[in-house]
Amino acid sequence: MITRRTRIAALAVTILAACRRASFVLSSSGEPGRDEAGLGRLFTIVGMVVVIIVAALLLTAIFRRRPPADPNAIDRRGRGTLWILTGGVVVPAVILVTLFFFVLITLSTTAQPPYSNVAGTFEIVGHRWWWEIRRVDDTGRPQFVTANELHIPVGRTVRLHLSSADVIHSFWVPDLAGKTDLIPGQINTAWIEAEKPGVYAVHCAEYCGMQHANMSMSVVAESDAEFQQWLASQTADAKPPQTDDEQRGLDAFVGSPCASCHQIRGTPAAAIVGPDLTHLAARRMIGAGALPNTVGNLSGWISNSQTIKPGNVMPAMYLKPTDLHAIVEYLGGLK
Ligand code: CUA
């Protein structure tokens, strides 16, 4: 028999399970996320207090016993007007102006990154439905390009220049910073910083078509040494094939339609329609967060990504099983 207590427990578990996600809107790590989450908490608390007071007044008005109306009672009407002016105009105006003041403070503190302790700049370009990431040096010269996984050093600021190759997207790392739109023909700037090491989920927060919900990426916050190592390995060209199987894989890749869209630096594959695959095996996920990067998932994705992420630009590949096996073997070695 299901008791009332069981039902309440089941409900609590369901609600808590929904909270147990990789990212949460009101949790935050590092500036500017902390400032923005603080503002979010302030709005939530003020909103809740207002709702409770309004609901209490409404219930009082509904259930209060009134004396019979006296047609000659002019002063009652005057009191009503005073209530409406105070509760409907003055109090909301004071609350909204005060909150607006806090918004302005947060805007000014989060608009520009601090000038010290900056770990460089990345350009992020939104595509339907994946993220292109370009590392640029201090003069704006490109250093390397990768996709869907950005590494940052813990406790240091990273500048982001955001734009789009097609429609409007929005870059959102709930744990680290608020949303910033990626707009075609325009560069918007944002910055992030993580206080703790970890993998932070990024979501596209602007509806951009069929696979909008599957346009994710990861921000990996790690020690400065690990970050420098990541920069060095990403800057390098792809490792040459080490085995006959890998060589067959590279040959099959270059001889197949794969090379018409993807780049593997250091090989003849140099197209930039799809994500750069130079260090594909170093990424945690494939398909912009669609699947964990495993041999099985990669084989399935290459064979027919349309069954996994319908509508994405990559068509089904009708490869010979031996070619598919060799390509997966080769790509799996591209750390
Ligand atoms: Cu990109 Cu939604």
XYZ file of C-alpha atoms and ligand atoms in Angstrom:
337
model
C 0.000 0.000 0.000
C 1.310 3.452 -0.861
C 1.212 5.616 2.226
C 1.177 9.401 2.228
C 4.728 9.407 3.554
C 5.890 7.213 0.630
C 4.275 9.601 -1.824
C 5.992 12.629 -0.251
C 9.325 10.767 -0.250
C 8.880 9.843 -3.949
C 8.084 13.462 -4.806
C 11.136 14.709 -2.881
C 13.398 12.210 -4.658
C 12.034 13.302 -8.053
C 12.602 16.984 -7.300
C 16.100 16.398 -5.918
C 16.972 14.189 -8.909
C 16.135 17.114 -11.196
C 18.563 19.288 -9.204
C 21.382 16.774 -9.499
C 22.658 17.979 -12.848
C 26.086 18.879 -14.126
C 25.146 22.546 -13.936
C 22.679 24.603 -11.999
C 21.500 28.132 -12.655
C 21.924 29.452 -9.113
C 25.217 27.740 -8.348
C 28.359 29.487 -9.487
C 32.117 29.260 -9.570
C 34.354 32.280 -10.059
C 33.629 35.708 -11.396
C 31.538 36.789 -13.280
C 29.216 33.868 -12.463
C 29.235 34.631 -8.749
C 28.097 38.239 -9.269
C 25.378 37.167 -11.696
C 24.176 34.321 -9.469
C 24.034 36.777 -6.534
C 21.814 39.051 -8.618
C 19.659 36.042 -9.557
C 19.266 35.096 -5.885
C 18.328 38.683 -4.971
C 15.630 38.735 -7.697
C 14.340 35.319 -6.588
C 14.067 36.344 -2.922
C 12.448 39.734 -3.648
C 10.037 38.074 -6.109
C 9.080 35.418 -3.567
C 8.457 37.991 -0.804
C 6.259 40.053 -3.157
C 4.265 36.974 -4.218
C 3.725 35.932 -0.581
C 2.568 39.425 0.497
C 0.248 39.828 -2.518
C -1.220 36.338 -1.975
C -1.778 37.092 1.737
C -3.536 40.387 0.921
C -5.648 38.664 -1.733
C -6.727 35.916 0.674
C -7.493 38.505 3.363
C -9.687 40.425 0.920
C -11.500 37.242 -0.150
C -12.205 35.836 3.298
C -12.626 38.962 5.431
C -16.124 39.545 6.693
C -17.217 43.061 5.773
C -19.911 45.183 7.322
C -22.824 45.968 4.951
C -21.888 48.748 2.497
C -22.832 52.241 3.619
C -23.597 54.400 0.542
C -22.636 57.546 2.457
C -19.156 56.331 3.450
C -16.986 58.587 1.284
C -13.844 58.094 3.369
C -13.748 54.351 2.481
C -13.340 55.156 -1.210
C -10.507 57.572 -0.379
C -8.717 54.849 1.594
C -9.075 52.463 -1.365
C -7.414 54.933 -3.708
C -4.564 55.400 -1.244
C -4.081 51.602 -1.068
C -3.971 51.312 -4.845
C -1.554 54.229 -5.269
C 0.752 52.981 -2.525
C 0.631 49.239 -3.219
C 0.246 49.468 -7.001
C 2.535 52.369 -7.911
C 4.832 53.600 -5.123
C 5.958 50.248 -3.648
C 6.541 48.537 -7.060
C 8.382 51.639 -8.308
C 10.683 51.652 -5.262
C 11.345 47.878 -5.591
C 11.974 48.011 -9.365
C 14.242 51.080 -9.196
C 16.252 49.453 -6.357
C 16.625 46.200 -8.336
C 17.579 48.161 -11.455
C 20.337 49.806 -9.413
C 21.696 46.343 -8.499
C 21.482 45.294 -12.178
C 23.572 48.329 -13.162
C 26.202 47.485 -10.516
C 26.408 43.857 -11.751
C 26.556 44.993 -15.391
C 29.472 47.304 -14.681
C 31.408 44.705 -12.659
C 30.906 41.902 -15.214
C 31.229 43.910 -18.449
C 35.031 43.836 -18.591
C 37.402 41.125 -17.412
C 40.063 42.073 -14.892
C 43.248 43.127 -16.648
C 45.551 40.976 -14.566
C 45.692 37.192 -14.420
C 44.273 36.766 -17.937
C 45.043 33.404 -19.597
C 44.378 34.593 -23.133
C 41.591 34.735 -25.669
C 39.512 32.198 -27.550
C 37.212 32.897 -30.471
C 34.079 30.789 -30.380
C 31.985 30.447 -33.528
C 28.512 28.939 -33.336
C 27.493 26.524 -36.089
C 24.320 24.484 -36.496
C 24.916 22.547 -34.204
C 28.415 22.631 -32.808
C 31.017 25.034 -31.457
C 34.209 25.981 -33.280
C 36.953 27.130 -30.895
C 39.982 29.113 -32.089
C 42.873 30.043 -29.893
C 44.336 33.445 -30.805
C 47.495 35.058 -29.442
C 47.664 38.573 -27.988
C 47.892 40.117 -31.444
C 44.801 38.231 -32.630
C 46.769 35.739 -34.753
C 45.181 32.257 -34.837
C 47.179 29.515 -33.101
C 44.988 26.461 -33.420
C 41.403 25.457 -33.980
C 39.408 22.795 -32.179
C 35.758 22.081 -31.384
C 33.264 21.507 -28.587
C 35.750 21.328 -25.694
C 37.497 24.333 -24.186
C 40.134 24.047 -21.483
C 40.778 26.880 -19.033
C 43.173 27.254 -16.084
C 41.561 27.382 -12.623
C 41.513 30.840 -11.031
C 42.449 32.719 -14.201
C 40.346 34.755 -16.577
C 39.715 33.661 -20.157
C 38.387 36.142 -22.724
C 35.880 34.930 -25.298
C 35.042 36.521 -28.643
C 31.728 35.097 -29.764
C 30.263 35.070 -33.274
C 28.193 32.825 -35.520
C 28.566 31.227 -38.930
C 24.834 30.899 -39.568
C 21.986 31.812 -37.195
C 21.889 33.366 -33.728
C 23.105 31.048 -30.955
C 23.779 31.816 -27.312
C 26.744 30.708 -25.217
C 25.742 29.739 -21.686
C 27.824 28.064 -18.966
C 25.311 28.196 -16.090
C 28.024 27.569 -13.483
C 30.452 30.188 -14.761
C 28.643 33.029 -16.520
C 25.377 34.293 -17.931
C 24.295 34.011 -21.545
C 25.925 35.911 -24.395
C 24.503 35.737 -27.911
C 26.531 34.636 -30.928
C 25.336 36.830 -33.785
C 26.355 36.500 -37.470
C 28.494 39.440 -38.606
C 29.138 40.678 -35.080
C 31.648 39.841 -32.346
C 30.364 39.833 -28.779
C 32.782 39.526 -25.901
C 32.429 37.572 -22.689
C 34.783 36.193 -20.086
C 34.777 33.230 -17.762
C 36.719 32.057 -14.746
C 36.423 28.883 -12.667
C 37.392 28.699 -9.000
C 37.417 24.916 -8.864
C 38.675 22.280 -11.291
C 35.958 20.337 -13.065
C 33.981 19.906 -16.256
C 31.359 22.603 -16.760
C 28.551 22.081 -19.263
C 27.848 24.712 -21.921
C 24.414 24.954 -23.506
C 23.147 26.845 -26.504
C 20.526 29.137 -25.000
C 18.947 30.572 -28.155
C 16.659 28.391 -30.247
C 18.616 27.713 -33.449
C 16.775 24.865 -35.145
C 16.148 21.165 -34.948
C 19.162 20.186 -32.809
C 19.288 23.263 -30.590
C 18.953 21.045 -27.508
C 21.921 18.943 -28.662
C 24.319 21.839 -29.106
C 26.494 21.439 -26.042
C 30.140 21.705 -25.225
C 32.375 21.356 -22.176
C 34.600 23.790 -20.360
C 37.326 21.818 -18.606
C 38.901 23.764 -15.742
C 42.302 22.382 -14.751
C 45.628 23.392 -13.240
C 47.785 25.902 -15.060
C 50.330 23.188 -15.934
C 47.628 20.942 -17.432
C 46.230 23.914 -19.355
C 49.662 24.758 -20.814
C 50.036 21.108 -21.786
C 46.632 21.189 -23.495
C 47.614 24.362 -25.421
C 50.862 22.744 -26.566
C 49.221 19.497 -27.655
C 46.402 21.310 -29.470
C 48.879 23.570 -31.298
C 50.809 20.568 -32.623
C 49.862 18.816 -35.858
C 48.239 15.392 -35.734
C 50.464 12.508 -34.744
C 51.556 10.577 -37.877
C 50.061 7.065 -38.196
C 51.913 4.629 -35.905
C 50.669 1.310 -37.282
C 49.651 -0.131 -40.658
C 46.010 -0.012 -39.506
C 46.307 3.687 -38.677
C 47.993 4.382 -42.033
C 45.128 2.552 -43.797
C 42.733 4.684 -41.718
C 44.382 7.951 -42.776
C 44.378 6.830 -46.440
C 40.708 5.844 -46.207
C 39.861 9.152 -44.516
C 41.647 11.233 -47.156
C 40.108 9.157 -49.977
C 36.554 9.383 -48.598
C 34.036 12.237 -48.397
C 35.238 12.771 -44.759
C 38.113 14.908 -46.065
C 35.731 17.220 -47.971
C 34.499 18.635 -44.665
C 37.060 17.967 -41.937
C 40.588 19.088 -41.260
C 43.331 16.990 -39.707
C 46.327 19.300 -39.476
C 49.505 17.718 -40.815
C 47.626 15.597 -43.375
C 46.097 16.380 -46.789
C 42.655 16.683 -45.120
C 42.242 20.455 -44.855
C 38.540 21.297 -45.187
C 36.896 23.454 -42.545
C 33.187 22.832 -43.067
C 32.882 20.557 -40.034
C 34.774 20.344 -36.743
C 38.591 20.092 -36.825
C 39.576 16.503 -35.997
C 43.320 16.980 -35.421
C 43.027 15.930 -31.762
C 39.609 14.292 -31.797
C 40.601 11.495 -29.413
C 41.458 14.039 -26.699
C 37.831 15.197 -26.475
C 35.378 13.737 -24.012
C 32.323 13.820 -26.274
C 31.469 13.627 -29.973
C 28.697 15.336 -31.938
C 28.743 18.458 -29.690
C 27.787 16.616 -26.535
C 25.659 13.994 -28.316
C 27.646 10.924 -27.173
C 30.696 9.989 -25.066
C 33.769 9.588 -27.253
C 34.111 5.795 -27.419
C 35.077 3.479 -30.283
C 31.522 2.156 -30.592
C 29.901 5.589 -30.539
C 32.402 6.985 -33.043
C 31.733 4.073 -35.434
C 27.980 4.625 -35.126
C 28.349 8.367 -35.587
C 30.485 8.047 -38.741
C 28.215 5.357 -40.245
C 25.047 7.365 -39.834
C 25.015 10.365 -37.538
C 21.501 11.162 -38.777
C 20.056 8.444 -36.562
C 21.795 10.025 -33.542
C 21.367 13.722 -34.312
C 18.802 14.079 -37.121
C 19.192 17.138 -39.339
C 22.894 17.708 -38.693
C 25.013 18.606 -41.720
C 26.986 15.338 -41.844
C 25.321 12.835 -44.193
C 25.305 9.070 -43.639
C 28.624 7.586 -44.838
C 28.363 4.406 -46.838
C 31.892 3.205 -46.107
C 33.225 -0.311 -46.547
C 33.384 -1.988 -43.114
C 37.176 -2.348 -43.421
C 37.516 1.383 -44.201
C 35.210 2.330 -41.335
C 37.211 0.163 -38.942
C 40.504 1.661 -40.143
C 39.229 5.255 -39.910
C 37.965 4.725 -36.355
C 41.305 3.130 -35.462
C 43.177 6.127 -36.872
C 40.908 8.803 -35.332
C 41.057 6.969 -31.983
C 44.820 7.578 -31.901
C 44.569 11.358 -32.461
C 45.118 12.486 -28.891
Cu 22.579 26.964 -31.199
Cu 20.526 26.880 -30.062
